Amino acid sequence: AKKAEKDAKKAALKKAREAKKALKAELKATSGEEVESAPVASNSENWSEEEQGRLDEALRRIPAEGDAKKRWKAIGEFVGTRGAKACAARFKEVRGNMLAMREWEERRKRLEAEAAAESAEERAIVAAAAKAAYDSAMEEARRERAEAEVEAEVDAGGVVSRAEDGERAAE
């Protein structure tokens, strides 16, 4: 009897593991978005680090108040190797790079938080499915054992039908 119960538990655990594995595979197949790689900073006009440094310095030194054309002309003169239009275009390009990186970081953080929440929820679902499979297999094993015990008693002549019981009472 103990061996049968032990075998039933093993079978139930096997079914639970199979259910858990199948559910994990299903959840993995339907998981959400993946984070794409970080955006690559563009440098369409091949600005050198030295030129970029001078542009950064000019932007800090030359105030943004007043006439924009005069400001960009002064910035171009400070950089020395690029004109006002090239400096303004590079400023917009760098700003776009920074905004793209900020958006990517925010998206990455949001997706990581969603994945963590999904992961916790998935673990709970998988655990519940495994428990249900185990409980079901154990209940089936108990039912089979009870049926086998009843059959053994019937074979031994230990069980009397109700009809026979009624006949005996009438006598």
mmCIF file with all atom_site columns, C-alpha atoms in Angstrom:
data_model
loop_
_atom_site.group_PDB
_atom_site.id
_atom_site.type_symbol
_atom_site.label_atom_id
_atom_site.label_alt_id
_atom_site.label_comp_id
_atom_site.label_asym_id
_atom_site.label_entity_id
_atom_site.label_seq_id
_atom_site.pdbx_PDB_ins_code
_atom_site.Cartn_x
_atom_site.Cartn_y
_atom_site.Cartn_z
_atom_site.occupancy
_atom_site.B_iso_or_equiv
_atom_site.pdbx_formal_charge
_atom_site.auth_seq_id
_atom_site.auth_comp_id
_atom_site.auth_asym_id
_atom_site.auth_atom_id
_atom_site.pdbx_PDB_model_num
ATOM 1   C CA . ALA A 1 1   ? 0.000   0.000   0.000   1.00 0.00 ? 1   ALA A CA 1
ATOM 2   C CA . LYS A 1 2   ? 2.826   2.400   0.889   1.00 0.00 ? 2   LYS A CA 1
ATOM 3   C CA . LYS A 1 3   ? 4.677   1.541   -2.307  1.00 0.00 ? 3   LYS A CA 1
ATOM 4   C CA . ALA A 1 4   ? 1.534   2.203   -4.332  1.00 0.00 ? 4   ALA A CA 1
ATOM 5   C CA . GLU A 1 5   ? 1.086   5.550   -2.605  1.00 0.00 ? 5   GLU A CA 1
ATOM 6   C CA . LYS A 1 6   ? 4.730   6.438   -3.204  1.00 0.00 ? 6   LYS A CA 1
ATOM 7   C CA . ASP A 1 7   ? 4.392   5.486   -6.875  1.00 0.00 ? 7   ASP A CA 1
ATOM 8   C CA . ALA A 1 8   ? 1.228   7.579   -7.113  1.00 0.00 ? 8   ALA A CA 1
ATOM 9   C CA . LYS A 1 9   ? 3.038   10.595  -5.660  1.00 0.00 ? 9   LYS A CA 1
ATOM 10  C CA . LYS A 1 10  ? 5.882   10.141  -8.135  1.00 0.00 ? 10  LYS A CA 1
ATOM 11  C CA . ALA A 1 11  ? 3.433   9.978   -11.019 1.00 0.00 ? 11  ALA A CA 1
ATOM 12  C CA . ALA A 1 12  ? 1.581   13.040  -9.709  1.00 0.00 ? 12  ALA A CA 1
ATOM 13  C CA . LEU A 1 13  ? 4.810   15.000  -9.383  1.00 0.00 ? 13  LEU A CA 1
ATOM 14  C CA . LYS A 1 14  ? 5.773   13.993  -12.912 1.00 0.00 ? 14  LYS A CA 1
ATOM 15  C CA . LYS A 1 15  ? 2.420   15.261  -14.215 1.00 0.00 ? 15  LYS A CA 1
ATOM 16  C CA . ALA A 1 16  ? 2.860   18.487  -12.247 1.00 0.00 ? 16  ALA A CA 1
ATOM 17  C CA . ARG A 1 17  ? 6.341   19.022  -13.734 1.00 0.00 ? 17  ARG A CA 1
ATOM 18  C CA . GLU A 1 18  ? 5.017   18.355  -17.237 1.00 0.00 ? 18  GLU A CA 1
ATOM 19  C CA . ALA A 1 19  ? 2.156   20.819  -16.732 1.00 0.00 ? 19  ALA A CA 1
ATOM 20  C CA . LYS A 1 20  ? 4.583   23.396  -15.370 1.00 0.00 ? 20  LYS A CA 1
ATOM 21  C CA . LYS A 1 21  ? 6.968   22.943  -18.301 1.00 0.00 ? 21  LYS A CA 1
ATOM 22  C CA . ALA A 1 22  ? 4.179   23.193  -20.874 1.00 0.00 ? 22  ALA A CA 1
ATOM 23  C CA . LEU A 1 23  ? 2.751   26.335  -19.297 1.00 0.00 ? 23  LEU A CA 1
ATOM 24  C CA . LYS A 1 24  ? 6.175   27.984  -19.085 1.00 0.00 ? 24  LYS A CA 1
ATOM 25  C CA . ALA A 1 25  ? 6.746   27.273  -22.784 1.00 0.00 ? 25  ALA A CA 1
ATOM 26  C CA . GLU A 1 26  ? 3.341   28.721  -23.633 1.00 0.00 ? 26  GLU A CA 1
ATOM 27  C CA . LEU A 1 27  ? 3.954   31.850  -21.555 1.00 0.00 ? 27  LEU A CA 1
ATOM 28  C CA . LYS A 1 28  ? 7.391   32.334  -23.097 1.00 0.00 ? 28  LYS A CA 1
ATOM 29  C CA . ALA A 1 29  ? 5.911   32.090  -26.585 1.00 0.00 ? 29  ALA A CA 1
ATOM 30  C CA . THR A 1 30  ? 3.351   34.793  -25.785 1.00 0.00 ? 30  THR A CA 1
ATOM 31  C CA . SER A 1 31  ? 5.655   37.103  -23.818 1.00 0.00 ? 31  SER A CA 1
ATOM 32  C CA . GLY A 1 32  ? 5.699   40.833  -24.507 1.00 0.00 ? 32  GLY A CA 1
ATOM 33  C CA . GLU A 1 33  ? 7.983   43.141  -26.390 1.00 0.00 ? 33  GLU A CA 1
ATOM 34  C CA . GLU A 1 34  ? 11.728  42.990  -26.230 1.00 0.00 ? 34  GLU A CA 1
ATOM 35  C CA . VAL A 1 35  ? 13.901  46.041  -25.799 1.00 0.00 ? 35  VAL A CA 1
ATOM 36  C CA . GLU A 1 36  ? 15.664  46.982  -28.988 1.00 0.00 ? 36  GLU A CA 1
ATOM 37  C CA . SER A 1 37  ? 19.286  48.005  -28.814 1.00 0.00 ? 37  SER A CA 1
ATOM 38  C CA . ALA A 1 38  ? 20.167  51.539  -27.787 1.00 0.00 ? 38  ALA A CA 1
ATOM 39  C CA . PRO A 1 39  ? 20.020  54.160  -30.532 1.00 0.00 ? 39  PRO A CA 1
ATOM 40  C CA . VAL A 1 40  ? 23.332  55.004  -32.165 1.00 0.00 ? 40  VAL A CA 1
ATOM 41  C CA . ALA A 1 41  ? 24.293  58.656  -31.950 1.00 0.00 ? 41  ALA A CA 1
ATOM 42  C CA . SER A 1 42  ? 24.449  60.174  -35.408 1.00 0.00 ? 42  SER A CA 1
ATOM 43  C CA . ASN A 1 43  ? 27.305  62.372  -36.614 1.00 0.00 ? 43  ASN A CA 1
ATOM 44  C CA . SER A 1 44  ? 26.275  63.044  -40.199 1.00 0.00 ? 44  SER A CA 1
ATOM 45  C CA . GLU A 1 45  ? 28.906  65.728  -40.874 1.00 0.00 ? 45  GLU A CA 1
ATOM 46  C CA . ASN A 1 46  ? 31.730  63.846  -39.102 1.00 0.00 ? 46  ASN A CA 1
ATOM 47  C CA . TRP A 1 47  ? 32.410  66.391  -36.390 1.00 0.00 ? 47  TRP A CA 1
ATOM 48  C CA . SER A 1 48  ? 35.651  65.682  -34.535 1.00 0.00 ? 48  SER A CA 1
ATOM 49  C CA . GLU A 1 49  ? 35.743  65.533  -30.756 1.00 0.00 ? 49  GLU A CA 1
ATOM 50  C CA . GLU A 1 50  ? 37.703  68.778  -30.759 1.00 0.00 ? 50  GLU A CA 1
ATOM 51  C CA . GLU A 1 51  ? 35.091  70.548  -32.895 1.00 0.00 ? 51  GLU A CA 1
ATOM 52  C CA . GLN A 1 52  ? 32.293  69.172  -30.741 1.00 0.00 ? 52  GLN A CA 1
ATOM 53  C CA . GLY A 1 53  ? 34.096  70.385  -27.638 1.00 0.00 ? 53  GLY A CA 1
ATOM 54  C CA . ARG A 1 54  ? 34.456  73.895  -29.088 1.00 0.00 ? 54  ARG A CA 1
ATOM 55  C CA . LEU A 1 55  ? 30.761  73.893  -30.065 1.00 0.00 ? 55  LEU A CA 1
ATOM 56  C CA . ASP A 1 56  ? 29.797  72.868  -26.519 1.00 0.00 ? 56  ASP A CA 1
ATOM 57  C CA . GLU A 1 57  ? 32.010  75.608  -25.070 1.00 0.00 ? 57  GLU A CA 1
ATOM 58  C CA . ALA A 1 58  ? 30.563  78.223  -27.455 1.00 0.00 ? 58  ALA A CA 1
ATOM 59  C CA . LEU A 1 59  ? 27.017  77.236  -26.511 1.00 0.00 ? 59  LEU A CA 1
ATOM 60  C CA . ARG A 1 60  ? 27.882  77.747  -22.826 1.00 0.00 ? 60  ARG A CA 1
ATOM 61  C CA . ARG A 1 61  ? 29.684  81.069  -23.357 1.00 0.00 ? 61  ARG A CA 1
ATOM 62  C CA . ILE A 1 62  ? 27.480  82.803  -25.908 1.00 0.00 ? 62  ILE A CA 1
ATOM 63  C CA . PRO A 1 63  ? 24.079  83.737  -24.441 1.00 0.00 ? 63  PRO A CA 1
ATOM 64  C CA . ALA A 1 64  ? 20.876  82.614  -26.151 1.00 0.00 ? 64  ALA A CA 1
ATOM 65  C CA . GLU A 1 65  ? 19.249  86.039  -25.846 1.00 0.00 ? 65  GLU A CA 1
ATOM 66  C CA . GLY A 1 66  ? 18.960  88.466  -28.715 1.00 0.00 ? 66  GLY A CA 1
ATOM 67  C CA . ASP A 1 67  ? 19.252  87.801  -32.447 1.00 0.00 ? 67  ASP A CA 1
ATOM 68  C CA . ALA A 1 68  ? 19.586  84.059  -33.217 1.00 0.00 ? 68  ALA A CA 1
ATOM 69  C CA . LYS A 1 69  ? 21.481  84.684  -36.507 1.00 0.00 ? 69  LYS A CA 1
ATOM 70  C CA . LYS A 1 70  ? 24.113  86.762  -34.720 1.00 0.00 ? 70  LYS A CA 1
ATOM 71  C CA . ARG A 1 71  ? 24.436  84.133  -31.988 1.00 0.00 ? 71  ARG A CA 1
ATOM 72  C CA . TRP A 1 72  ? 24.989  81.259  -34.450 1.00 0.00 ? 72  TRP A CA 1
ATOM 73  C CA . LYS A 1 73  ? 27.459  83.385  -36.435 1.00 0.00 ? 73  LYS A CA 1
ATOM 74  C CA . ALA A 1 74  ? 29.405  84.022  -33.216 1.00 0.00 ? 74  ALA A CA 1
ATOM 75  C CA . ILE A 1 75  ? 29.274  80.311  -32.349 1.00 0.00 ? 75  ILE A CA 1
ATOM 76  C CA . GLY A 1 76  ? 30.578  79.427  -35.857 1.00 0.00 ? 76  GLY A CA 1
ATOM 77  C CA . GLU A 1 77  ? 33.449  81.888  -35.424 1.00 0.00 ? 77  GLU A CA 1
ATOM 78  C CA . PHE A 1 78  ? 34.244  80.374  -31.981 1.00 0.00 ? 78  PHE A CA 1
ATOM 79  C CA . VAL A 1 79  ? 34.309  76.831  -33.415 1.00 0.00 ? 79  VAL A CA 1
ATOM 80  C CA . GLY A 1 80  ? 36.506  78.095  -36.254 1.00 0.00 ? 80  GLY A CA 1
ATOM 81  C CA . THR A 1 81  ? 36.188  75.146  -38.658 1.00 0.00 ? 81  THR A CA 1
ATOM 82  C CA . ARG A 1 82  ? 32.387  75.240  -39.150 1.00 0.00 ? 82  ARG A CA 1
ATOM 83  C CA . GLY A 1 83  ? 29.935  77.930  -40.174 1.00 0.00 ? 83  GLY A CA 1
ATOM 84  C CA . ALA A 1 84  ? 26.789  79.140  -38.408 1.00 0.00 ? 84  ALA A CA 1
ATOM 85  C CA . LYS A 1 85  ? 24.445  76.766  -40.342 1.00 0.00 ? 85  LYS A CA 1
ATOM 86  C CA . ALA A 1 86  ? 26.670  73.720  -39.689 1.00 0.00 ? 86  ALA A CA 1
ATOM 87  C CA . CYS A 1 87  ? 26.846  74.583  -35.966 1.00 0.00 ? 87  CYS A CA 1
ATOM 88  C CA . ALA A 1 88  ? 23.067  74.992  -35.736 1.00 0.00 ? 88  ALA A CA 1
ATOM 89  C CA . ALA A 1 89  ? 22.527  71.709  -37.624 1.00 0.00 ? 89  ALA A CA 1
ATOM 90  C CA . ARG A 1 90  ? 24.963  69.881  -35.325 1.00 0.00 ? 90  ARG A CA 1
ATOM 91  C CA . PHE A 1 91  ? 23.214  71.322  -32.274 1.00 0.00 ? 91  PHE A CA 1
ATOM 92  C CA . LYS A 1 92  ? 19.867  69.969  -33.549 1.00 0.00 ? 92  LYS A CA 1
ATOM 93  C CA . GLU A 1 93  ? 21.470  66.608  -34.366 1.00 0.00 ? 93  GLU A CA 1
ATOM 94  C CA . VAL A 1 94  ? 23.005  66.230  -30.896 1.00 0.00 ? 94  VAL A CA 1
ATOM 95  C CA . ARG A 1 95  ? 19.748  67.303  -29.280 1.00 0.00 ? 95  ARG A CA 1
ATOM 96  C CA . GLY A 1 96  ? 17.882  64.686  -31.354 1.00 0.00 ? 96  GLY A CA 1
ATOM 97  C CA . ASN A 1 97  ? 20.434  62.050  -30.284 1.00 0.00 ? 97  ASN A CA 1
ATOM 98  C CA . MET A 1 98  ? 19.907  62.947  -26.646 1.00 0.00 ? 98  MET A CA 1
ATOM 99  C CA . LEU A 1 99  ? 16.111  62.873  -26.944 1.00 0.00 ? 99  LEU A CA 1
ATOM 100 C CA . ALA A 1 100 ? 16.225  59.503  -28.725 1.00 0.00 ? 100 ALA A CA 1
ATOM 101 C CA . MET A 1 101 ? 18.459  58.096  -25.981 1.00 0.00 ? 101 MET A CA 1
ATOM 102 C CA . ARG A 1 102 ? 16.157  59.458  -23.257 1.00 0.00 ? 102 ARG A CA 1
ATOM 103 C CA . GLU A 1 103 ? 13.098  57.923  -24.948 1.00 0.00 ? 103 GLU A CA 1
ATOM 104 C CA . TRP A 1 104 ? 14.928  54.605  -25.317 1.00 0.00 ? 104 TRP A CA 1
ATOM 105 C CA . GLU A 1 105 ? 15.911  54.619  -21.621 1.00 0.00 ? 105 GLU A CA 1
ATOM 106 C CA . GLU A 1 106 ? 12.333  55.345  -20.556 1.00 0.00 ? 106 GLU A CA 1
ATOM 107 C CA . ARG A 1 107 ? 11.003  52.567  -22.822 1.00 0.00 ? 107 ARG A CA 1
ATOM 108 C CA . ARG A 1 108 ? 13.640  50.113  -21.545 1.00 0.00 ? 108 ARG A CA 1
ATOM 109 C CA . LYS A 1 109 ? 12.774  50.903  -17.917 1.00 0.00 ? 109 LYS A CA 1
ATOM 110 C CA . ARG A 1 110 ? 9.035   50.555  -18.606 1.00 0.00 ? 110 ARG A CA 1
ATOM 111 C CA . LEU A 1 111 ? 9.488   47.221  -20.375 1.00 0.00 ? 111 LEU A CA 1
ATOM 112 C CA . GLU A 1 112 ? 11.749  45.927  -17.599 1.00 0.00 ? 112 GLU A CA 1
ATOM 113 C CA . ALA A 1 113 ? 9.143   46.870  -14.986 1.00 0.00 ? 113 ALA A CA 1
ATOM 114 C CA . GLU A 1 114 ? 6.388   45.199  -17.030 1.00 0.00 ? 114 GLU A CA 1
ATOM 115 C CA . ALA A 1 115 ? 8.540   42.084  -17.469 1.00 0.00 ? 115 ALA A CA 1
ATOM 116 C CA . ALA A 1 116 ? 9.172   41.888  -13.729 1.00 0.00 ? 116 ALA A CA 1
ATOM 117 C CA . ALA A 1 117 ? 5.450   42.153  -13.008 1.00 0.00 ? 117 ALA A CA 1
ATOM 118 C CA . GLU A 1 118 ? 4.634   39.565  -15.690 1.00 0.00 ? 118 GLU A CA 1
ATOM 119 C CA . SER A 1 119 ? 7.323   37.276  -14.325 1.00 0.00 ? 119 SER A CA 1
ATOM 120 C CA . ALA A 1 120 ? 5.842   37.334  -10.826 1.00 0.00 ? 120 ALA A CA 1
ATOM 121 C CA . GLU A 1 121 ? 2.353   36.762  -12.225 1.00 0.00 ? 121 GLU A CA 1
ATOM 122 C CA . GLU A 1 122 ? 3.613   33.947  -14.472 1.00 0.00 ? 122 GLU A CA 1
ATOM 123 C CA . ARG A 1 123 ? 5.340   32.221  -11.544 1.00 0.00 ? 123 ARG A CA 1
ATOM 124 C CA . ALA A 1 124 ? 2.068   32.289  -9.612  1.00 0.00 ? 124 ALA A CA 1
ATOM 125 C CA . ILE A 1 125 ? 0.136   30.912  -12.599 1.00 0.00 ? 125 ILE A CA 1
ATOM 126 C CA . VAL A 1 126 ? 2.702   28.166  -13.188 1.00 0.00 ? 126 VAL A CA 1
ATOM 127 C CA . ALA A 1 127 ? 2.708   27.206  -9.502  1.00 0.00 ? 127 ALA A CA 1
ATOM 128 C CA . ALA A 1 128 ? -1.097  27.045  -9.451  1.00 0.00 ? 128 ALA A CA 1
ATOM 129 C CA . ALA A 1 129 ? -1.163  24.904  -12.603 1.00 0.00 ? 129 ALA A CA 1
ATOM 130 C CA . ALA A 1 130 ? 1.450   22.532  -11.194 1.00 0.00 ? 130 ALA A CA 1
ATOM 131 C CA . LYS A 1 131 ? -0.500  22.225  -7.925  1.00 0.00 ? 131 LYS A CA 1
ATOM 132 C CA . ALA A 1 132 ? -3.728  21.552  -9.797  1.00 0.00 ? 132 ALA A CA 1
ATOM 133 C CA . ALA A 1 133 ? -2.046  18.848  -11.902 1.00 0.00 ? 133 ALA A CA 1
ATOM 134 C CA . TYR A 1 134 ? -0.543  17.264  -8.778  1.00 0.00 ? 134 TYR A CA 1
ATOM 135 C CA . ASP A 1 135 ? -3.841  17.369  -6.865  1.00 0.00 ? 135 ASP A CA 1
ATOM 136 C CA . SER A 1 136 ? -5.705  15.902  -9.828  1.00 0.00 ? 136 SER A CA 1
ATOM 137 C CA . ALA A 1 137 ? -3.199  13.068  -10.246 1.00 0.00 ? 137 ALA A CA 1
ATOM 138 C CA . MET A 1 138 ? -3.286  12.292  -6.504  1.00 0.00 ? 138 MET A CA 1
ATOM 139 C CA . GLU A 1 139 ? -7.096  12.262  -6.489  1.00 0.00 ? 139 GLU A CA 1
ATOM 140 C CA . GLU A 1 140 ? -7.095  9.916   -9.466  1.00 0.00 ? 140 GLU A CA 1
ATOM 141 C CA . ALA A 1 141 ? -4.603  7.626   -7.678  1.00 0.00 ? 141 ALA A CA 1
ATOM 142 C CA . ARG A 1 142 ? -6.798  7.622   -4.524  1.00 0.00 ? 142 ARG A CA 1
ATOM 143 C CA . ARG A 1 143 ? -9.865  6.793   -6.575  1.00 0.00 ? 143 ARG A CA 1
ATOM 144 C CA . GLU A 1 144 ? -8.049  3.952   -8.357  1.00 0.00 ? 144 GLU A CA 1
ATOM 145 C CA . ARG A 1 145 ? -6.759  2.593   -5.031  1.00 0.00 ? 145 ARG A CA 1
ATOM 146 C CA . ALA A 1 146 ? -10.255 2.711   -3.498  1.00 0.00 ? 146 ALA A CA 1
ATOM 147 C CA . GLU A 1 147 ? -11.698 0.931   -6.529  1.00 0.00 ? 147 GLU A CA 1
ATOM 148 C CA . ALA A 1 148 ? -8.984  -1.717  -6.299  1.00 0.00 ? 148 ALA A CA 1
ATOM 149 C CA . GLU A 1 149 ? -9.720  -2.228  -2.591  1.00 0.00 ? 149 GLU A CA 1
ATOM 150 C CA . VAL A 1 150 ? -13.438 -2.637  -3.298  1.00 0.00 ? 150 VAL A CA 1
ATOM 151 C CA . GLU A 1 151 ? -12.680 -5.150  -6.060  1.00 0.00 ? 151 GLU A CA 1
ATOM 152 C CA . ALA A 1 152 ? -10.397 -7.077  -3.719  1.00 0.00 ? 152 ALA A CA 1
ATOM 153 C CA . GLU A 1 153 ? -13.147 -7.257  -1.068  1.00 0.00 ? 153 GLU A CA 1
ATOM 154 C CA . VAL A 1 154 ? -15.694 -8.377  -3.651  1.00 0.00 ? 154 VAL A CA 1
ATOM 155 C CA . ASP A 1 155 ? -13.311 -11.047 -4.888  1.00 0.00 ? 155 ASP A CA 1
ATOM 156 C CA . ALA A 1 156 ? -12.840 -12.210 -1.298  1.00 0.00 ? 156 ALA A CA 1
ATOM 157 C CA . GLY A 1 157 ? -16.595 -12.343 -0.760  1.00 0.00 ? 157 GLY A CA 1
ATOM 158 C CA . GLY A 1 158 ? -16.521 -9.636  1.892   1.00 0.00 ? 158 GLY A CA 1
ATOM 159 C CA . VAL A 1 159 ? -19.063 -7.309  0.295   1.00 0.00 ? 159 VAL A CA 1
ATOM 160 C CA . VAL A 1 160 ? -22.744 -8.142  0.361   1.00 0.00 ? 160 VAL A CA 1
ATOM 161 C CA . SER A 1 161 ? -25.131 -6.467  -2.051  1.00 0.00 ? 161 SER A CA 1
ATOM 162 C CA . ARG A 1 162 ? -28.076 -4.511  -0.686  1.00 0.00 ? 162 ARG A CA 1
ATOM 163 C CA . ALA A 1 163 ? -30.483 -6.992  -2.198  1.00 0.00 ? 163 ALA A CA 1
ATOM 164 C CA . GLU A 1 164 ? -28.826 -9.842  -0.307  1.00 0.00 ? 164 GLU A CA 1
ATOM 165 C CA . ASP A 1 165 ? -28.773 -7.725  2.850   1.00 0.00 ? 165 ASP A CA 1
ATOM 166 C CA . GLY A 1 166 ? -32.504 -7.059  2.454   1.00 0.00 ? 166 GLY A CA 1
ATOM 167 C CA . GLU A 1 167 ? -33.289 -10.735 1.982   1.00 0.00 ? 167 GLU A CA 1
ATOM 168 C CA . ARG A 1 168 ? -31.425 -11.630 5.164   1.00 0.00 ? 168 ARG A CA 1
ATOM 169 C CA . ALA A 1 169 ? -33.299 -8.994  7.140   1.00 0.00 ? 169 ALA A CA 1
ATOM 170 C CA . ALA A 1 170 ? -36.652 -10.336 5.888   1.00 0.00 ? 170 ALA A CA 1
ATOM 171 C CA . GLU A 1 171 ? -35.833 -13.883 7.032   1.00 0.00 ? 171 GLU A CA 1
#
